[in-house]
Tab-separated table of C-alpha atoms and ligand atoms in Angstrom:
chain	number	residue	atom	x	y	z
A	1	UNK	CA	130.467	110.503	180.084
A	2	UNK	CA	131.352	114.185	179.345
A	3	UNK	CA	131.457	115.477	175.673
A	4	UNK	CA	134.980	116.895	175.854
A	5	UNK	CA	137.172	113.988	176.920
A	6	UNK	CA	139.540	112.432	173.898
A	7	UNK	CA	137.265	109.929	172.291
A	8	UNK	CA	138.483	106.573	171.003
A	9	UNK	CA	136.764	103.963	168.954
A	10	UNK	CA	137.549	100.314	169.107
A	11	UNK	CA	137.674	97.294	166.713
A	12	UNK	CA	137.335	93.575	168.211
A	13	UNK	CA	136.538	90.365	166.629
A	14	UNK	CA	136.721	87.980	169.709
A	15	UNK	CA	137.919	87.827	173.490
A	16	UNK	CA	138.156	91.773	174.204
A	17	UNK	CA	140.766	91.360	176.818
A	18	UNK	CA	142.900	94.093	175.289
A	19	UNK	CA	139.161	96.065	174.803
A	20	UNK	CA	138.975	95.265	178.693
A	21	UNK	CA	142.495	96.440	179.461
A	22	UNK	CA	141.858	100.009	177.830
A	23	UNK	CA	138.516	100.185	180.092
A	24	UNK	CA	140.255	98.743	183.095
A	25	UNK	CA	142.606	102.071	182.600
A	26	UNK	CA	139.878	104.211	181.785
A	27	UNK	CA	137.923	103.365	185.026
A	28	UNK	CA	141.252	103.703	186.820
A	29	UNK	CA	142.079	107.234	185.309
A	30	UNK	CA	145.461	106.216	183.696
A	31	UNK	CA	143.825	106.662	180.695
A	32	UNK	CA	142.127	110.013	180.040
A	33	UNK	CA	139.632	109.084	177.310
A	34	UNK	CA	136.721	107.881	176.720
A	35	UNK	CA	135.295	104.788	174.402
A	36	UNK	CA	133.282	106.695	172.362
A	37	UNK	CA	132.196	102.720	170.195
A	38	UNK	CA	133.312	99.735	169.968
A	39	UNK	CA	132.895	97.718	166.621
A	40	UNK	CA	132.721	94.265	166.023
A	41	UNK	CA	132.726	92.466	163.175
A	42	UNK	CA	131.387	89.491	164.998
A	43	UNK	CA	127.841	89.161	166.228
A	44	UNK	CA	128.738	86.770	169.379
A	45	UNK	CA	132.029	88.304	169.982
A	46	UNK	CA	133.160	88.178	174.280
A	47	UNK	CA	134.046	91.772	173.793
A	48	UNK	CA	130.541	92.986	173.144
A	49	UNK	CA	129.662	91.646	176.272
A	50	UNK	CA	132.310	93.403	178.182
A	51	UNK	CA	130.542	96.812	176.603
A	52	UNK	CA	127.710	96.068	178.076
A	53	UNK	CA	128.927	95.398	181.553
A	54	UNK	CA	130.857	98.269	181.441
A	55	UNK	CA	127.866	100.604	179.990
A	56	UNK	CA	129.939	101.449	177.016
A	57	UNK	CA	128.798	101.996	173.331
A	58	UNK	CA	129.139	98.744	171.376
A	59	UNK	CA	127.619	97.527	168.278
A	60	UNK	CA	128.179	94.230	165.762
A	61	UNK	CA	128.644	95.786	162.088
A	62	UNK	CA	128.183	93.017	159.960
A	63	UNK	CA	130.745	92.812	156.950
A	64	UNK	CA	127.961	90.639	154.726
A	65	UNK	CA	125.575	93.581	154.556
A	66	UNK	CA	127.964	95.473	152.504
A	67	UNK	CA	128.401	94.830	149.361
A	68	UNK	CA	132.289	94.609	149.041
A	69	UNK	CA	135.394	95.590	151.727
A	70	UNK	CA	135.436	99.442	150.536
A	71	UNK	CA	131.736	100.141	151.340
A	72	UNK	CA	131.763	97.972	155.229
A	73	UNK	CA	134.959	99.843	155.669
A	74	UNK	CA	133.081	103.294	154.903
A	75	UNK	CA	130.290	102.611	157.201
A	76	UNK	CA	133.107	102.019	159.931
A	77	UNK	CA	134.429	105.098	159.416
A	78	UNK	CA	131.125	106.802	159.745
A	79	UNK	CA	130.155	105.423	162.593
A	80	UNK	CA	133.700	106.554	163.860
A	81	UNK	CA	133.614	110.299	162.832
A	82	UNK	CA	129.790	110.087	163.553
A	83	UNK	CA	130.994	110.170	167.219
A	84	UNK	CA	133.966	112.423	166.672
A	85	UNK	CA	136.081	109.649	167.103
A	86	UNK	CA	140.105	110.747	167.505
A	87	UNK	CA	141.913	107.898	167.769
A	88	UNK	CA	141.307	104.222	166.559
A	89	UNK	CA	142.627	101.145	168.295
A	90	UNK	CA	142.630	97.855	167.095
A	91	UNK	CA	141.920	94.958	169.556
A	92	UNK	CA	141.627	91.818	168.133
A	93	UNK	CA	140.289	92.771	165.258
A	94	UNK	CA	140.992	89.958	162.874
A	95	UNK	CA	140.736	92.075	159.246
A	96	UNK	CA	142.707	94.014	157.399
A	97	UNK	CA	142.116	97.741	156.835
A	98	UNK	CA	142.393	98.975	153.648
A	99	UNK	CA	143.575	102.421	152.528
A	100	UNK	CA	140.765	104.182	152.537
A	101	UNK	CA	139.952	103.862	156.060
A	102	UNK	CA	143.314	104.520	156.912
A	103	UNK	CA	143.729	108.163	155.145
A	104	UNK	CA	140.463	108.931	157.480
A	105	UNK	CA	142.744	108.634	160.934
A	106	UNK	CA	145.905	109.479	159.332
A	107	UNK	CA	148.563	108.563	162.192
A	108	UNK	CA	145.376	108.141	164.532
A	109	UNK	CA	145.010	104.205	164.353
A	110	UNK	CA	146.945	101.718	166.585
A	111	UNK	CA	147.682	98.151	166.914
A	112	UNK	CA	148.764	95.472	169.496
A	113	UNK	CA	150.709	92.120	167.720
A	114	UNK	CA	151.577	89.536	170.359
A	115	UNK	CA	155.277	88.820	168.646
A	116	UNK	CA	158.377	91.616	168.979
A	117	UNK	CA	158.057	93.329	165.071
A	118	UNK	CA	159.236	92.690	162.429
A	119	UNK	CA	159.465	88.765	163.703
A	120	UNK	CA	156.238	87.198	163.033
A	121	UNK	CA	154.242	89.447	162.114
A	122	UNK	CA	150.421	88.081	160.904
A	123	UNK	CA	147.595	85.030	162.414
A	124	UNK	CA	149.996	82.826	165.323
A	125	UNK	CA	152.835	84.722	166.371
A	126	UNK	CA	152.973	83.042	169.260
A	127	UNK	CA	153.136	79.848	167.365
A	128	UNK	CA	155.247	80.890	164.845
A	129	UNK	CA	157.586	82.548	167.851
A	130	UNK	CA	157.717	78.392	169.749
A	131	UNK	CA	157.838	76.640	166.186
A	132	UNK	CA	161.142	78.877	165.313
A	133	UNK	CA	162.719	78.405	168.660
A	134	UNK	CA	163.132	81.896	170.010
A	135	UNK	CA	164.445	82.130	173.395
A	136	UNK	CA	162.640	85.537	173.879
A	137	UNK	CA	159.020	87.072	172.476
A	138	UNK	CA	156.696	89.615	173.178
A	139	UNK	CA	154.283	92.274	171.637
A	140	UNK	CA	154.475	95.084	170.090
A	141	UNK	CA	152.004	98.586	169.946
A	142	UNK	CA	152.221	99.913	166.319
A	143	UNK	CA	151.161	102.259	164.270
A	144	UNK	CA	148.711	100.947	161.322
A	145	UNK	CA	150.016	101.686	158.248
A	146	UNK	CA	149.475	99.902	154.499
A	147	UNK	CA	151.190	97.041	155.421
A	148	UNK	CA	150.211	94.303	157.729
A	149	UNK	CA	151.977	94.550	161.279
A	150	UNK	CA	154.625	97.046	159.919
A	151	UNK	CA	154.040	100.504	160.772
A	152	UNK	CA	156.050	102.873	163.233
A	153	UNK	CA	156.918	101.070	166.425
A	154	UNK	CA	155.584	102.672	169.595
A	155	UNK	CA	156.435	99.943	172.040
A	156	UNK	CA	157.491	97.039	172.662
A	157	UNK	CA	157.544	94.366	175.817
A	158	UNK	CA	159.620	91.042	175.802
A	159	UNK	CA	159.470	88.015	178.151
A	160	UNK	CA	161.554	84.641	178.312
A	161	UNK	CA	160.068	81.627	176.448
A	162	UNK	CA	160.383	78.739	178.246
A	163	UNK	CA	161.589	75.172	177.268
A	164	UNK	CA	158.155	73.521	178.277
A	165	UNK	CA	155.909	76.307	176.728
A	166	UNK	CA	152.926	75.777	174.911
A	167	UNK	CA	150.824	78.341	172.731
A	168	UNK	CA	148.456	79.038	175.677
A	169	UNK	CA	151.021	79.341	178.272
A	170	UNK	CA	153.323	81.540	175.979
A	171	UNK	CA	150.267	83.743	175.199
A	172	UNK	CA	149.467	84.053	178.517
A	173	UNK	CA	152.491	86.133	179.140
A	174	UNK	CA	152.184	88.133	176.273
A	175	UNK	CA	149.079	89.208	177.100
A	176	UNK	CA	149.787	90.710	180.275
A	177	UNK	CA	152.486	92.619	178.876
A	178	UNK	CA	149.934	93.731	176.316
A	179	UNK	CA	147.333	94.678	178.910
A	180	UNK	CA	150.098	97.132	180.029
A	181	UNK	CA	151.628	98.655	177.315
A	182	UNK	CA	148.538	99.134	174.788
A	183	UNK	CA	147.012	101.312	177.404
A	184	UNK	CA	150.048	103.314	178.220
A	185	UNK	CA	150.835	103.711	174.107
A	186	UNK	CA	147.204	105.282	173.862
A	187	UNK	CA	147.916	107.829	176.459
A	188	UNK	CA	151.444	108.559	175.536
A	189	UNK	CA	149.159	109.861	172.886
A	190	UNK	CA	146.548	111.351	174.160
A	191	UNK	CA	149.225	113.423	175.679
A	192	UNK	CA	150.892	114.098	172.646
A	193	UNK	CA	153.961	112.872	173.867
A	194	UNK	CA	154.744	110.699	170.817
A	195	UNK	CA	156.602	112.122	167.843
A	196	UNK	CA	157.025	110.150	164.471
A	197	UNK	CA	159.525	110.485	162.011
A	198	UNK	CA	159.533	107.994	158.986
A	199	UNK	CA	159.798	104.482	160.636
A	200	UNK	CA	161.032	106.177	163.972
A	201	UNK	CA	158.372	106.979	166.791
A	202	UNK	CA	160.105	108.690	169.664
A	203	UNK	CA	158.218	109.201	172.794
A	204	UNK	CA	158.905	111.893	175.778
A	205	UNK	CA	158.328	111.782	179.576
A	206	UNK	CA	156.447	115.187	179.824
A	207	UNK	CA	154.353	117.012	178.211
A	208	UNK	CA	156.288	119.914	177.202
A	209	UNK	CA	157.552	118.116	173.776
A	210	UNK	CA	156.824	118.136	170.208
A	211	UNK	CA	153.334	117.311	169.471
A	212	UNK	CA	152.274	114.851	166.995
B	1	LIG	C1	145.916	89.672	171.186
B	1	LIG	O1	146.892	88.704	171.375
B	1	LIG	C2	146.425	90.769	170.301
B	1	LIG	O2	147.796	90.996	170.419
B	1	LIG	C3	146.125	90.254	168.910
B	1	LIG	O3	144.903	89.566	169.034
B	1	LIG	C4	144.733	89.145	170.386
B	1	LIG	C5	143.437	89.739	170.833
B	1	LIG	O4	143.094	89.320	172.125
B	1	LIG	N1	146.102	91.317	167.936
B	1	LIG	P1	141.917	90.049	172.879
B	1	LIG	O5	140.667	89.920	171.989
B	1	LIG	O6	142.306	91.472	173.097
B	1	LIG	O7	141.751	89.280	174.154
């Protein structure tokens, strides 16, 4: 890996398909960046795994060797700026971030929710999206901001919901809209081709626009 590329650092708790999507994109050259570390917060988490098959940087932080929230959240952040880390993206990482952390990567830390914000935001979306009886759902790559699943929307990707869905078979769709539009949010930044304005993210073709 060289040293100048745009470096991102990743949070998982589980699966890592999402983590796996991002290097998928990387390895393809769609997405110009490289992982500079992954973090989980679970020892035996899938994603770990996919580091290592993938020689990238990947290590288990463990939240009980901190004291309280604040201090595990300022080791993550070290590690992060340790490696010159630009831009943070959360996949699957099943904790919330609290301010602190987030005025480190000011506008530099992204999400993927598998509902279309502001429905269902939080744990089950796809659950919540089948127990409420929407005919349409999706996911939706967001800005983090203070509150949970709410910051400026980047994208967004529906698909149909089916009368004989179930969770996994509704998630399964999601997901492969995720795998597509999480990686293509993170270069849309990388080329600086997203602009925010209060809630309103608006994103260019080229790269002669407004940087963020
Ligand atoms: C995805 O559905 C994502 O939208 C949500 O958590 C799940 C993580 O899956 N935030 P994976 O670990 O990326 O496979």
């Amino acid at each position: 890996m060289t040293g100048n590329k745009f470096k991102l650092g990743v949070l998982v708790s589980g699966r890592g398909s999402n983590l796996q999507a991002i290097i998928d994109a990387i390895e393809r050259g769609e997405v110009t960046a490289e992982i500079a570390l992954v973090v989980s917060d679970k020892k035996n988490a899938p994603a770990l795994e996919r580091c290592r098959k993938h020689g990238v940087p990947g290590v288990f932080l463990d939240p009980k060797s901190y004291p309280d929230k604040r201090r595990f959240e300022q080791a993550l952040a070290g590690l992060f700026k340790e490696r010159s880390v630009e831009l943070v993206c959360l996949a699957g990482f099943m904790r919330i971030l609290g301010d602190e952390f987030i005025h480190s990567f000011p506008e530099r830390i992204l999400n993927i929710h598998p509902s279309l914000l502001p429905a269902f935001p939080g744990l089950d979306a796809q659950q919540q999206a089948l127990d409420y009886g929407v005919k349409t759902a999706g996911c939706t790559v967001h800005f983090v901001g203070r509150e949970v699943d709410a910051g400026p929307i980047i994208s967004q990707a529906a698909v149909p919901v089916w009368d004989n869905d179930d969770v996994e078979s509704l998630s399964r769709r999601i997901l492969k809209e995720e795998h597509r539009i999480y990686p293509a949010a993170i270069q849309a930044l990388i080329e600086k081709r997203l602009t925010v304005s209060g809630r309103k993210v608006t994103q260019t073709n080229n790269t002669e626009s407004e940087t963020l």
